[in-house]
C-alpha cells in the first residue's frame, strides 16, 4: 500500500471519529453531560442508515428491511440516488436522536452522574440486543450489503490521463498548500516552542512521506504521494478512486458538524449550555428551562454520532455489533480530553493524535513474534500520554476555546464584544 | 412578569421603565403555612408572611430557616405544606425557572458565579426570553437576533457600571473577590427584570465600605420600583435600612413590623440573646 493510500484511510478514520467526538464534545465539553453511552448512537446511525439504504432481500440477511431509498430515487440519476442515501443518513440521525431522547427524559432530571451510569448500561443493552436478536438486524453476522453512495461513478475519470492528473493534481497541491498555511499560522501563535515543533515535525513527515517511498519505490510512488487525490491505477486513464471520495465526504460531513456545533455554542443558546455545565442552579434561578436545553444538547450530539456511524458503515463496508463496543466511547473521551475539552479544534487534534498513534504504528516493522507486544504498547503509549496531559495540562492540549457572537460593529464602549 | 406590569414586547430584553409596584400597593408575596422538614428536623414550621412592595428585611439567628424559606419560595425545595402566592398566582411547588419567569428571582447565600465564564457572559445570560436562546434562533439569525444581543450588551454594561464592576467585564468571574461576586449576583438577578429579588445575605463577609455601597444601590433600585426581601443577620444593619422587618426563629415568624417596634420586642431580644449564636 502506498503511503498516500494509508494516509487517506487514516484521515478518513480521523474525520469520522472527529465528527463522533464533536457530538460528544457538545454533550460533555459544552453542556457537562457525561454520556458513557455515546457509541450507542454511532451504532444506531450506522444500522438505521444501512437498513434504509440497502436493497430488500439481500443475500445472507434475515433482518428488517432493506428499504432501498437510493434505488427509489435512483430513477432521477446519480444525484437522486445520492439524495436517497442522504435521506437514509437523516433517518439514522433522527433515530439516534430519538433513542437519546428516551434515555434523557428519565435520567436528565436526576443528578448528573445518573446519566453516565444509565447511559453506559443502556448502550451495552442495545449492543447486546442487536447482537442477539437476529430478526432485527441479522444479529452477530452483521450486514455486508452496505449501500455505498455513488459507488458506480468511481473511479471518477475526467477524460484523458493528463487531464485527470492535472485537475486532481492541482486540487491535491492546493490541499497541501492550505494545510501548510494553516499549520504555520497555528504554530506561529505558539511562539518559539511552536516553531521548534514545526521545525522538527515538517522535515520528519516530509522525509517519511516523500523521500523514503521514492528511494524504495521510485518516481511512481512520489507522483502518487504528491498528487494524492489522483490514483494512476484507478482505471485505464487513472482518476479518483472511491476511497478518496469517501475521505472527501467524511471531511465535508465533519465540516458541517463542526459548523453546526460552533453556531450552536457561539450564541445566547450556547451561553445557557455553558452555564448549565458550570452550575445548573444558576440558569434555573434565572428562569432558564435547563432540562429542555440538556435534552436538546443530548439529542443533537447523538444525531452527530449517528451521522458518523453512517459514514463508518460505508468506509468499512460491513457492520456488525462487535464494532460498537463501549471502548469506542472511551476512545472518544480520551481524544476530547487530550485535545481540550470544550474545544472543537481540540477534538480534531485529539482524535488525530489518538488514531495516529493507534493506527500509525502499524507501519513500524517488527518481527512477527513481537507484534502482540507492539499492539499492547500502542495503548500503553496512549495511556502514558493521557496521564502526562492530565498532569501537566489538565485543560488539554488546546484548552477551552474562545467564544464570540459576531455582531455588525456599533460601539464597544465599556466591555468587549468578544464573548 | 406579573399581570400588574405593562407588558413589554420582549420581556427582559426591553428594560421596563414603568414602576413595578402594582398601583394599589397590593402585597407581592403571600406565604401561608409553609412547612419543610428534613428527616427529623423541622426547618420551617408553618411560616405565615406577607411581603409588601419596597424593601423588607428578614432576620433571625443562624439555623432559623431563612435560607430554607428562600428555597421553598423559589422552587429549589418543595414545601411539605402551605401555599405561596406571587401577586395573584399560586406558585407553590413550581420549578425554579417557572417562578423566575413569574418575576421572582433569588441570589444564593454563597455566591454562585459561573467561574469559567467572563463577568460579561454571566450578565448576558440573565435577560429572559432571548431570541437567540432558542435553538432555532441561534441557527437562523435574523435582524432580531442582532438587535436583541446589542440591547442586552448595552444593558449589561449599564448595570455593570451601576455596580462598579464594569472594569471587570472581561475577567473570568472566578477571579472576583467575595464582595464583587455578591455585586455580580445582584446585578445578574436584576437583569432578568424581576418584580422582587430575594437576597440571601448580600452583606455577609463584605467590608463596611462595600456594605454601604450595596445598600445604597438597593435603595436606589427600590426608588425605581423593584422590591427586595433581604436576609441579613446583623440586626443593626437591617434596622437602619429596611422599611419593614421580619424576624424568624426556629422555623417560624416571630414578629413583623417597623424596625423600631421590632427592635424593642422582648421576644426578639430573647431569641437573639438567649438562643443560638448570632
Ligand atoms: N438541605 C438540607 N438538608 C437537611 N437539613 C437542612 C437542609 N437545609 C437546611 N437544613 C436545616 O434547616 C435548618 C434551617 O437552616 P437554614 O434555612 O439554612 O437557616 P438560616 O439560613 O436561617 O441560617 C437548619 O437546622 C439546617 O441544618
Ligand atoms: Mg442561611
XYZ file of C-alpha atoms and ligand atoms in Angstrom:
725
model
C 0.000 0.000 0.000
C 1.344 3.355 -0.946
C 1.875 5.843 1.812
C -0.773 8.100 0.254
C -3.335 5.300 0.453
C -2.529 4.711 4.084
C -2.789 8.423 4.853
C -6.128 8.591 3.075
C -7.519 5.732 5.103
C -6.121 7.232 8.316
C -7.552 10.673 7.541
C -10.949 9.159 6.773
C -10.840 7.422 10.110
C -9.885 10.659 11.854
C -12.611 12.671 10.099
C -15.310 10.155 11.055
C -14.181 9.835 14.651
C -13.777 13.607 14.922
C -17.408 14.033 13.944
C -18.252 11.431 16.571
C -16.080 13.329 19.083
C -17.640 16.696 18.243
C -21.015 15.210 19.106
C -19.573 14.066 22.419
C -17.984 17.465 22.968
C -21.355 19.170 22.631
C -22.693 16.927 25.373
C -19.683 16.691 27.626
C -17.491 19.690 26.819
C -20.049 22.438 26.483
C -23.031 21.155 28.457
C -21.328 18.978 31.054
C -23.353 15.853 30.290
C -21.294 12.728 30.850
C -22.668 10.279 28.309
C -20.811 6.985 28.598
C -23.228 5.518 26.071
C -22.230 7.733 23.151
C -21.250 4.754 20.981
C -24.862 3.532 21.012
C -25.834 6.438 18.762
C -22.930 5.664 16.448
C -24.309 2.146 16.143
C -27.908 3.274 15.664
C -26.867 5.763 12.986
C -24.891 3.083 11.163
C -27.565 0.396 11.329
C -30.564 2.559 10.521
C -28.822 4.229 7.587
C -27.638 0.900 6.202
C -31.052 -0.714 6.521
C -32.816 2.287 4.962
C -30.456 2.368 2.004
C -29.674 -1.267 1.174
C -31.823 -3.283 -1.216
C -34.516 -5.636 0.061
C -33.868 -9.340 0.221
C -30.108 -9.109 0.250
C -28.388 -12.460 0.316
C -27.398 -13.655 3.764
C -29.540 -11.047 5.522
C -32.597 -12.035 7.506
C -33.402 -8.861 9.443
C -35.770 -5.927 8.883
C -35.662 -4.181 5.505
C -33.849 -3.051 3.494
C -35.732 -0.126 2.156
C -33.558 0.775 -0.821
C -34.050 4.555 -0.643
C -31.235 5.294 -3.137
C -32.790 2.836 -5.615
C -36.128 4.559 -5.187
C -34.682 7.952 -6.078
C -32.169 6.406 -8.466
C -34.632 6.912 -11.319
C -33.525 10.550 -11.167
C -29.936 9.552 -11.878
C -26.892 9.516 -9.623
C -27.930 12.723 -7.861
C -31.284 11.176 -6.981
C -29.531 8.119 -5.675
C -27.222 10.284 -3.562
C -30.292 12.097 -2.256
C -31.797 8.740 -1.303
C -28.676 7.903 0.666
C -28.734 11.311 2.386
C -32.334 10.643 3.390
C -31.129 7.382 4.883
C -28.456 9.233 6.861
C -31.074 11.692 8.053
C -33.152 8.713 9.177
C -30.164 7.332 11.075
C -29.567 10.690 12.755
C -33.209 11.043 13.738
C -33.289 7.511 15.118
C -30.172 8.228 17.198
C -31.689 11.476 18.473
C -34.959 9.774 19.391
C -33.257 6.994 21.323
C -31.211 9.580 23.209
C -34.461 11.400 23.971
C -35.802 8.202 25.507
C -32.620 7.862 27.574
C -32.538 11.527 28.521
C -36.089 12.079 29.717
C -35.843 9.824 32.773
C -32.152 10.459 33.573
C -31.541 14.158 32.960
C -33.818 15.244 35.772
C -31.704 13.298 38.208
C -28.226 14.141 39.416
C -25.662 14.340 36.650
C -23.850 11.089 37.432
C -27.039 9.131 36.816
C -26.825 9.835 33.121
C -23.280 8.493 32.998
C -24.155 5.201 34.665
C -27.525 4.690 32.998
C -26.188 5.559 29.562
C -23.382 3.036 29.852
C -25.895 0.374 30.821
C -28.319 1.228 28.039
C -25.572 1.284 25.405
C -24.465 -2.177 26.482
C -28.030 -3.445 26.394
C -28.591 -2.016 22.907
C -25.454 -3.665 21.541
C -26.480 -6.946 23.126
C -29.981 -6.705 21.652
C -28.631 -6.025 18.162
C -26.260 -8.952 18.617
C -28.786 -11.444 19.997
C -31.961 -10.621 18.067
C -31.259 -11.913 14.594
C -34.684 -10.949 13.263
C -33.788 -7.316 13.938
C -30.552 -6.591 12.065
C -29.128 -10.040 11.364
C -27.514 -10.417 14.795
C -23.820 -11.297 15.075
C -23.497 -11.929 11.317
C -23.788 -8.217 10.705
C -24.606 -6.637 7.341
C -22.217 -6.740 4.425
C -24.565 -5.296 1.811
C -23.905 -1.708 2.819
C -25.037 0.758 0.169
C -22.112 2.890 -0.929
C -23.348 6.181 -2.367
C -22.223 6.972 -5.931
C -20.130 3.806 -5.923
C -20.559 3.223 -9.654
C -19.455 6.753 -10.533
C -15.975 5.812 -9.350
C -13.188 5.576 -10.364
C -14.005 9.081 -11.487
C -12.252 9.916 -14.727
C -12.457 13.314 -16.373
C -11.291 12.125 -19.784
C -7.657 11.768 -20.624
C -4.925 10.674 -18.283
C -3.240 14.092 -18.449
C -6.446 15.978 -17.707
C -7.122 13.723 -14.718
C -3.628 14.200 -13.456
C -3.746 17.978 -13.935
C -7.142 18.582 -12.274
C -6.771 16.210 -9.328
C -3.130 17.145 -9.013
C -3.896 20.832 -8.673
C -6.616 20.094 -6.143
C -4.182 17.896 -4.197
C -1.472 20.527 -4.180
C -3.969 23.176 -3.141
C -4.936 20.998 -0.187
C -1.249 20.657 0.745
C -0.830 24.417 0.474
C -3.848 25.190 2.618
C -2.839 22.683 5.277
C 0.691 24.061 5.331
C -0.540 27.629 5.593
C -2.973 26.729 8.348
C -0.353 24.758 10.283
C 2.203 27.544 10.001
C -0.321 30.081 11.250
C -1.488 27.895 14.102
C 2.044 27.182 15.251
C 3.301 30.737 14.851
C 0.865 31.778 17.532
C 2.572 29.334 19.880
C 5.801 31.352 19.703
C 9.251 29.801 19.690
C 8.134 26.466 21.027
C 5.643 26.221 18.152
C 8.340 26.982 15.592
C 10.555 24.332 17.137
C 7.797 21.707 16.959
C 7.046 22.682 13.375
C 10.744 22.693 12.502
C 11.141 19.118 13.698
C 7.782 17.779 12.559
C 7.724 19.046 8.984
C 11.121 17.593 7.922
C 10.282 14.290 9.606
C 6.961 13.976 7.822
C 8.470 15.158 4.536
C 11.211 12.526 4.679
C 8.774 9.795 5.622
C 6.123 10.791 3.089
C 8.163 11.932 0.083
C 11.776 10.838 0.371
C 11.703 7.294 1.749
C 8.975 5.995 -0.621
C 10.836 7.488 -3.576
C 14.059 5.769 -2.542
C 12.406 2.377 -2.267
C 9.712 2.520 -4.967
C 10.754 5.249 -7.366
C 9.036 8.097 -9.176
C 5.592 6.495 -9.470
C 5.378 6.436 -5.726
C 6.490 10.063 -5.497
C 3.810 11.094 -8.004
C 1.220 9.141 -6.100
C 2.114 10.757 -2.805
C 2.333 14.256 -4.224
C -0.843 14.200 -6.328
C -2.633 12.137 -3.715
C -6.184 12.738 -4.980
C -5.114 11.236 -8.288
C -4.725 7.485 -8.441
C -2.872 6.419 -11.653
C -4.045 2.836 -11.165
C -7.747 3.796 -10.964
C -8.965 2.624 -14.358
C -7.161 2.832 -17.693
C -6.965 6.633 -17.629
C -6.307 6.989 -13.933
C -8.587 9.189 -11.834
C -10.029 9.455 -8.386
C -10.911 6.236 -6.638
C -13.737 5.613 -4.208
C -11.607 5.736 -1.048
C -10.622 9.271 -1.873
C -14.254 10.179 -2.378
C -15.183 8.697 0.992
C -12.458 10.824 2.562
C -13.858 13.976 0.967
C -17.371 13.016 2.006
C -16.224 12.449 5.594
C -14.330 15.736 5.681
C -17.401 17.529 4.320
C -19.581 15.911 6.983
C -17.063 16.857 9.664
C -17.062 20.421 8.349
C -20.842 20.518 8.503
C -20.977 19.138 12.022
C -18.227 21.470 13.150
C -20.021 24.482 11.718
C -23.316 23.496 13.294
C -21.841 22.998 16.762
C -19.861 26.245 16.515
C -23.013 28.070 15.513
C -24.869 26.475 18.403
C -22.388 27.334 21.110
C -21.462 30.816 19.887
C -24.896 32.142 20.675
C -27.090 33.002 23.638
C -28.172 29.358 23.443
C -24.567 28.281 23.944
C -24.247 30.613 26.924
C -27.052 28.726 28.604
C -25.393 25.387 27.817
C -22.136 26.502 29.406
C -23.974 27.924 32.393
C -25.578 24.502 32.881
C -22.133 22.914 32.794
C -20.790 25.328 35.405
C -23.673 25.259 37.856
C -27.131 24.304 36.714
C -28.874 26.035 39.624
C -27.783 29.433 38.336
C -29.539 29.357 34.957
C -32.515 27.733 36.678
C -32.691 30.574 39.172
C -32.564 32.974 36.224
C -35.583 31.399 34.549
C -33.973 29.046 32.011
C -35.681 25.710 31.445
C -32.410 23.823 31.698
C -33.996 20.409 31.250
C -35.004 21.303 27.701
C -31.514 22.516 26.934
C -29.880 19.371 28.237
C -32.277 17.226 26.270
C -31.605 19.144 23.076
C -27.833 19.023 23.539
C -28.055 15.288 24.124
C -30.169 14.766 21.006
C -28.030 16.960 18.793
C -24.809 15.319 19.965
C -26.344 11.893 19.391
C -27.527 12.842 15.905
C -23.948 13.816 15.011
C -22.743 10.474 16.340
C -25.399 8.867 14.123
C -24.062 10.678 11.050
C -20.574 9.475 11.919
C -21.969 5.940 12.118
C -23.432 6.200 8.616
C -20.009 7.200 7.282
C -18.334 4.460 9.263
C -20.556 1.916 7.504
C -19.564 2.994 4.004
C -15.927 3.320 4.969
C -15.714 -0.224 6.327
C -18.374 -1.668 4.011
C -19.570 -4.064 6.678
C -21.168 -3.537 10.068
C -21.542 -5.888 12.997
C -22.404 -5.376 16.684
C -18.863 -6.056 17.886
C -17.632 -2.905 16.136
C -19.584 -0.807 18.620
C -18.056 -1.807 21.923
C -18.102 0.598 24.859
C -14.360 1.207 24.367
C -15.197 3.377 21.329
C -16.893 5.837 23.691
C -13.845 5.906 25.926
C -11.518 6.415 22.951
C -13.606 9.454 22.082
C -13.455 10.737 25.666
C -9.676 10.306 25.537
C -9.473 12.250 22.284
C -11.670 15.057 23.635
C -9.705 15.349 26.877
C -6.295 15.181 25.169
C -7.204 17.826 22.600
C -9.002 20.120 25.012
C -12.456 19.692 26.481
C -14.893 22.275 25.122
C -12.698 22.932 22.107
C -13.853 21.679 18.730
C -10.464 22.147 17.113
C -9.023 20.297 20.070
C -11.360 17.370 19.407
C -9.966 17.039 15.881
C -6.410 17.365 17.164
C -7.007 14.833 19.928
C -8.680 12.401 17.535
C -5.803 12.726 15.048
C -3.387 12.171 17.880
C -5.207 9.129 19.221
C -5.786 7.367 15.905
C -2.399 8.457 14.610
C -0.722 6.525 17.396
C -3.229 3.704 17.323
C -3.115 3.019 13.570
C 0.033 4.853 12.507
C 2.281 2.498 14.427
C 1.093 -0.369 12.242
C 3.771 0.788 9.865
C 6.527 0.049 12.299
C 8.139 -3.150 11.115
C 8.768 -5.584 13.912
C 9.480 -9.286 13.805
C 6.129 -11.040 13.952
C 6.740 -12.559 17.360
C 6.676 -9.032 18.822
C 3.507 -7.847 17.109
C 1.325 -8.567 20.136
C 3.654 -6.589 22.340
C 3.505 -3.744 19.819
C -0.294 -3.739 19.867
C -0.277 -3.605 23.641
C 2.377 -0.913 23.802
C 0.304 1.295 21.488
C -2.470 1.522 24.042
C 0.106 1.876 26.775
C 1.671 4.804 24.948
C -1.727 6.459 24.630
C -2.330 5.846 28.320
C 1.004 7.375 29.288
C 0.354 10.414 27.112
C -3.109 10.813 28.648
C -1.658 10.724 32.160
C 1.065 13.220 31.252
C -1.500 15.575 29.752
C -3.875 15.265 32.692
C -0.963 16.012 34.985
C 0.748 18.862 33.186
C -2.120 20.284 31.123
C -5.408 19.232 32.659
C -7.263 21.528 30.275
C -5.920 19.507 27.310
C -3.520 20.488 24.530
C -5.578 23.456 23.392
C -7.692 24.200 26.472
C -11.223 25.587 26.319
C -11.924 27.564 23.185
C -12.883 31.244 22.973
C -16.423 32.259 22.241
C -17.652 35.010 20.009
C -21.057 36.124 18.839
C -20.156 38.316 15.889
C -22.369 41.370 15.508
C -22.106 44.157 12.989
C -19.895 46.562 14.915
C -21.556 49.533 16.504
C -19.866 50.840 19.609
C -17.735 48.971 22.069
C -17.620 51.310 24.992
C -17.137 49.651 28.337
C -16.778 45.936 27.798
C -15.785 43.898 24.835
C -17.699 42.309 22.056
C -15.650 39.149 22.272
C -17.791 36.889 24.327
C -43.798 39.029 34.893
C -46.919 39.723 36.812
C -50.167 40.861 35.287
C -49.799 44.188 37.054
C -46.994 45.201 34.762
C -47.450 46.823 31.427
C -46.494 44.060 29.033
C -43.342 44.676 27.068
C -42.900 43.228 23.572
C -39.883 41.150 24.512
C -39.781 40.872 28.253
C -36.362 41.010 29.766
C -34.890 42.382 26.608
C -36.570 45.743 26.648
C -35.975 47.349 30.019
C -39.185 48.343 31.696
C -39.131 51.893 32.942
C -42.593 51.653 34.452
C -42.704 51.189 38.220
C -43.010 47.567 39.211
C -45.345 48.136 42.107
C -48.992 47.460 41.449
C -50.912 50.724 41.504
C -52.837 49.772 44.604
C -49.769 48.585 46.508
C -51.051 45.020 46.850
C -48.742 42.623 48.635
C -46.252 40.970 46.312
C -45.946 37.712 48.199
C -48.433 35.893 50.334
C -46.963 32.985 52.252
C -49.313 30.732 54.188
C -48.311 27.932 56.492
C -45.114 26.879 54.722
C -43.679 23.792 56.374
C -40.488 21.988 55.477
C -38.859 19.041 57.168
C -35.509 17.426 56.526
C -35.657 13.975 58.001
C -36.344 14.654 61.654
C -35.511 18.362 61.534
C -38.364 20.788 61.098
C -36.663 23.650 59.271
C -39.873 25.570 58.618
C -42.839 25.186 60.911
C -45.820 26.942 59.340
C -44.417 30.246 58.115
C -47.080 32.903 57.507
C -45.917 36.096 55.937
C -46.985 38.880 53.626
C -44.372 40.818 51.703
C -45.292 44.296 50.525
C -43.545 46.333 47.839
C -40.348 48.034 48.922
C -37.553 46.610 50.956
C -38.206 44.045 53.638
C -35.550 42.732 55.968
C -35.557 39.118 57.120
C -33.521 38.440 60.217
C -33.081 35.610 62.620
C -30.288 33.631 64.212
C -28.333 31.012 62.296
C -30.455 27.989 61.518
C -33.711 29.912 61.904
C -34.784 28.694 58.447
C -34.273 31.846 56.392
C -32.408 30.179 53.526
C -34.797 27.252 53.591
C -37.682 29.702 53.258
C -35.986 31.236 50.190
C -35.520 27.761 48.750
C -39.191 26.983 49.256
C -40.298 30.292 47.747
C -38.157 29.935 44.627
C -38.869 26.277 43.946
C -35.487 24.847 44.909
C -37.216 22.968 47.703
C -40.764 21.646 47.622
C -42.545 22.707 50.810
C -44.267 19.856 52.650
C -47.256 22.027 53.330
C -48.553 25.561 52.800
C -49.053 27.899 49.842
C -47.160 30.730 48.197
C -48.795 33.372 46.031
C -46.794 35.782 43.914
C -49.337 38.539 43.353
C -52.419 36.522 42.366
C -50.565 33.498 41.018
C -50.205 30.371 43.091
C -46.579 29.353 42.634
C -46.438 26.623 45.274
C -44.343 23.687 44.122
C -43.466 25.178 40.753
C -39.998 24.690 39.317
C -37.402 27.460 39.774
C -37.383 28.563 36.115
C -41.152 28.986 36.116
C -41.027 31.057 39.290
C -38.224 33.229 37.945
C -40.273 33.778 34.794
C -43.154 34.902 37.021
C -40.936 37.716 38.283
C -39.262 36.456 41.448
C -35.536 35.741 41.379
C -33.083 34.977 44.145
C -29.400 35.129 44.894
C -27.528 32.481 46.814
C -26.041 32.768 50.278
C -22.706 31.579 48.910
C -22.320 33.471 45.637
C -22.598 31.195 42.632
C -20.786 32.959 39.874
C -20.151 30.908 36.734
C -16.432 30.822 37.333
C -15.129 29.878 33.878
C -17.327 32.378 32.081
C -16.493 36.061 31.988
C -18.298 38.597 34.159
C -19.863 39.935 30.976
C -21.151 36.492 29.983
C -22.520 35.968 33.483
C -24.570 39.117 32.980
C -25.584 38.423 29.370
C -27.019 35.096 30.439
C -29.662 36.708 32.615
C -32.152 38.578 30.395
C -35.177 36.408 29.745
C -36.787 35.228 26.530
C -33.817 35.987 24.336
C -34.434 35.130 20.724
C -31.019 33.503 20.338
C -31.589 31.401 23.412
C -33.695 29.007 21.396
C -32.004 26.573 19.040
C -33.845 27.929 16.023
C -32.958 31.490 16.917
C -29.309 30.545 17.350
C -29.133 28.781 13.983
C -31.188 31.135 11.853
C -30.018 34.579 12.875
C -32.296 37.346 11.764
C -32.145 41.051 12.480
C -33.997 40.438 15.717
C -31.137 38.283 16.976
C -28.588 41.023 16.323
C -30.758 43.786 17.718
C -31.539 41.908 20.897
C -27.955 40.930 21.530
C -26.934 44.565 21.158
C -29.634 45.748 23.555
C -28.650 43.071 26.047
C -24.987 44.015 25.867
C -25.834 47.651 26.446
C -27.983 46.790 29.436
C -25.314 44.505 30.863
C -22.695 47.252 30.557
C -25.061 49.776 32.092
C -25.749 47.647 35.124
C -22.059 46.781 35.460
C -21.326 50.486 35.623
C -24.069 50.901 38.206
C -22.494 48.231 40.399
C -18.985 49.447 39.612
C -17.809 46.156 38.184
C -17.543 47.391 34.600
C -13.755 47.284 34.664
C -14.001 43.537 35.309
C -16.293 42.595 32.436
C -13.679 40.574 30.579
C -12.319 38.795 33.634
C -13.372 35.245 34.397
C -15.984 35.530 37.141
C -13.979 33.074 39.213
C -11.262 35.688 39.698
C -13.535 38.163 41.506
C -13.276 38.933 45.201
C -16.042 37.872 47.564
C -17.673 41.290 47.578
C -17.514 41.629 43.803
C -19.194 38.246 43.474
C -22.070 39.444 45.612
C -22.428 42.501 43.382
C -22.319 40.338 40.279
C -25.061 38.109 41.676
C -27.331 41.031 42.388
C -26.657 42.613 39.011
C -27.334 39.310 37.266
C -30.592 38.815 39.128
C -31.733 42.336 38.222
C -31.073 41.769 34.533
C -33.948 39.281 34.498
C -36.137 42.330 35.082
C -37.853 40.880 38.145
C -40.593 42.259 40.347
C -38.961 41.078 43.525
C -35.462 39.894 44.330
C -34.695 37.640 47.273
C -31.202 38.438 48.503
C -29.628 35.836 50.765
C -27.100 37.617 52.969
C -25.765 40.005 50.322
C -23.796 41.776 53.029
C -22.162 38.856 54.815
C -18.390 38.922 54.633
C -18.437 42.213 52.819
C -16.301 45.082 54.092
C -18.165 48.078 55.559
C -17.471 50.388 52.612
C -18.857 47.891 50.132
C -21.702 47.161 52.526
C -22.838 50.769 52.348
C -22.392 50.732 48.599
C -24.618 47.680 48.168
C -27.268 49.125 50.484
C -27.163 52.410 48.584
C -27.660 50.544 45.324
C -30.577 48.604 46.695
C -32.254 51.768 47.928
C -31.824 53.395 44.537
C -33.403 50.357 42.916
C -36.346 50.467 45.300
C -36.920 54.011 44.067
C -37.104 52.530 40.570
C -39.848 50.183 41.686
C -38.017 46.950 42.426
C -38.835 45.135 45.649
C -36.432 43.226 47.844
C -36.618 40.640 50.545
C -33.245 40.696 52.193
C -31.718 38.247 54.629
C -29.154 39.644 56.983
C -28.226 38.548 60.406
C -26.598 41.743 61.551
C -29.650 43.203 63.265
C -28.420 46.806 63.267
C -27.870 46.944 59.540
C -31.395 45.772 58.883
C -32.844 48.236 61.374
C -31.182 51.166 59.652
C -32.106 50.289 56.119
C -35.398 48.439 55.886
C -38.946 49.704 55.842
C -40.239 46.540 57.430
C -38.567 43.764 59.318
C -39.496 40.106 59.673
C -37.929 38.129 62.463
C -37.665 34.362 62.151
C -36.820 31.971 64.926
C -36.779 28.185 64.920
C -38.598 27.859 61.621
C -41.412 30.299 62.287
C -42.074 34.008 62.053
C -41.591 35.532 65.469
C -42.791 39.009 64.643
C -43.158 41.526 61.835
C -43.238 45.275 61.859
C -41.415 48.556 61.610
C -37.758 48.416 62.686
C -38.271 50.395 65.905
C -41.191 48.255 67.030
C -39.342 45.030 66.296
C -36.179 46.181 67.994
C -37.910 46.721 71.296
C -39.880 43.474 71.099
C -38.865 41.331 74.042
C -39.220 38.063 72.161
C -36.698 39.293 69.586
C -34.198 40.241 72.244
C -34.780 36.891 73.844
C -34.275 34.996 70.575
C -31.039 36.775 69.903
C -29.564 36.830 73.366
C -30.997 33.643 74.766
C -30.804 31.423 71.728
C -28.257 30.206 69.254
C -25.188 32.025 68.078
C -25.783 35.336 66.394
N -30.797 20.533 52.562
C -30.923 20.372 53.903
N -30.886 19.142 54.445
C -31.023 18.968 55.781
N -31.188 19.972 56.659
C -31.212 21.228 56.167
C -31.084 21.496 54.773
N -31.164 22.829 54.595
C -31.316 23.369 55.796
N -31.355 22.420 56.767
C -31.560 22.637 58.204
O -32.644 23.509 58.335
C -32.408 24.436 59.371
C -32.518 25.831 58.837
O -31.409 26.124 58.019
P -31.266 27.440 57.145
O -32.528 27.651 56.416
O -30.043 27.327 56.337
O -31.075 28.554 58.248
P -30.610 30.066 58.098
O -30.485 30.396 56.652
O -31.671 30.834 58.800
O -29.316 30.175 58.818
C -31.056 24.124 59.954
O -31.225 23.328 61.086
C -30.382 23.335 58.837
O -29.469 22.432 59.362
Mg -28.868 30.983 55.542
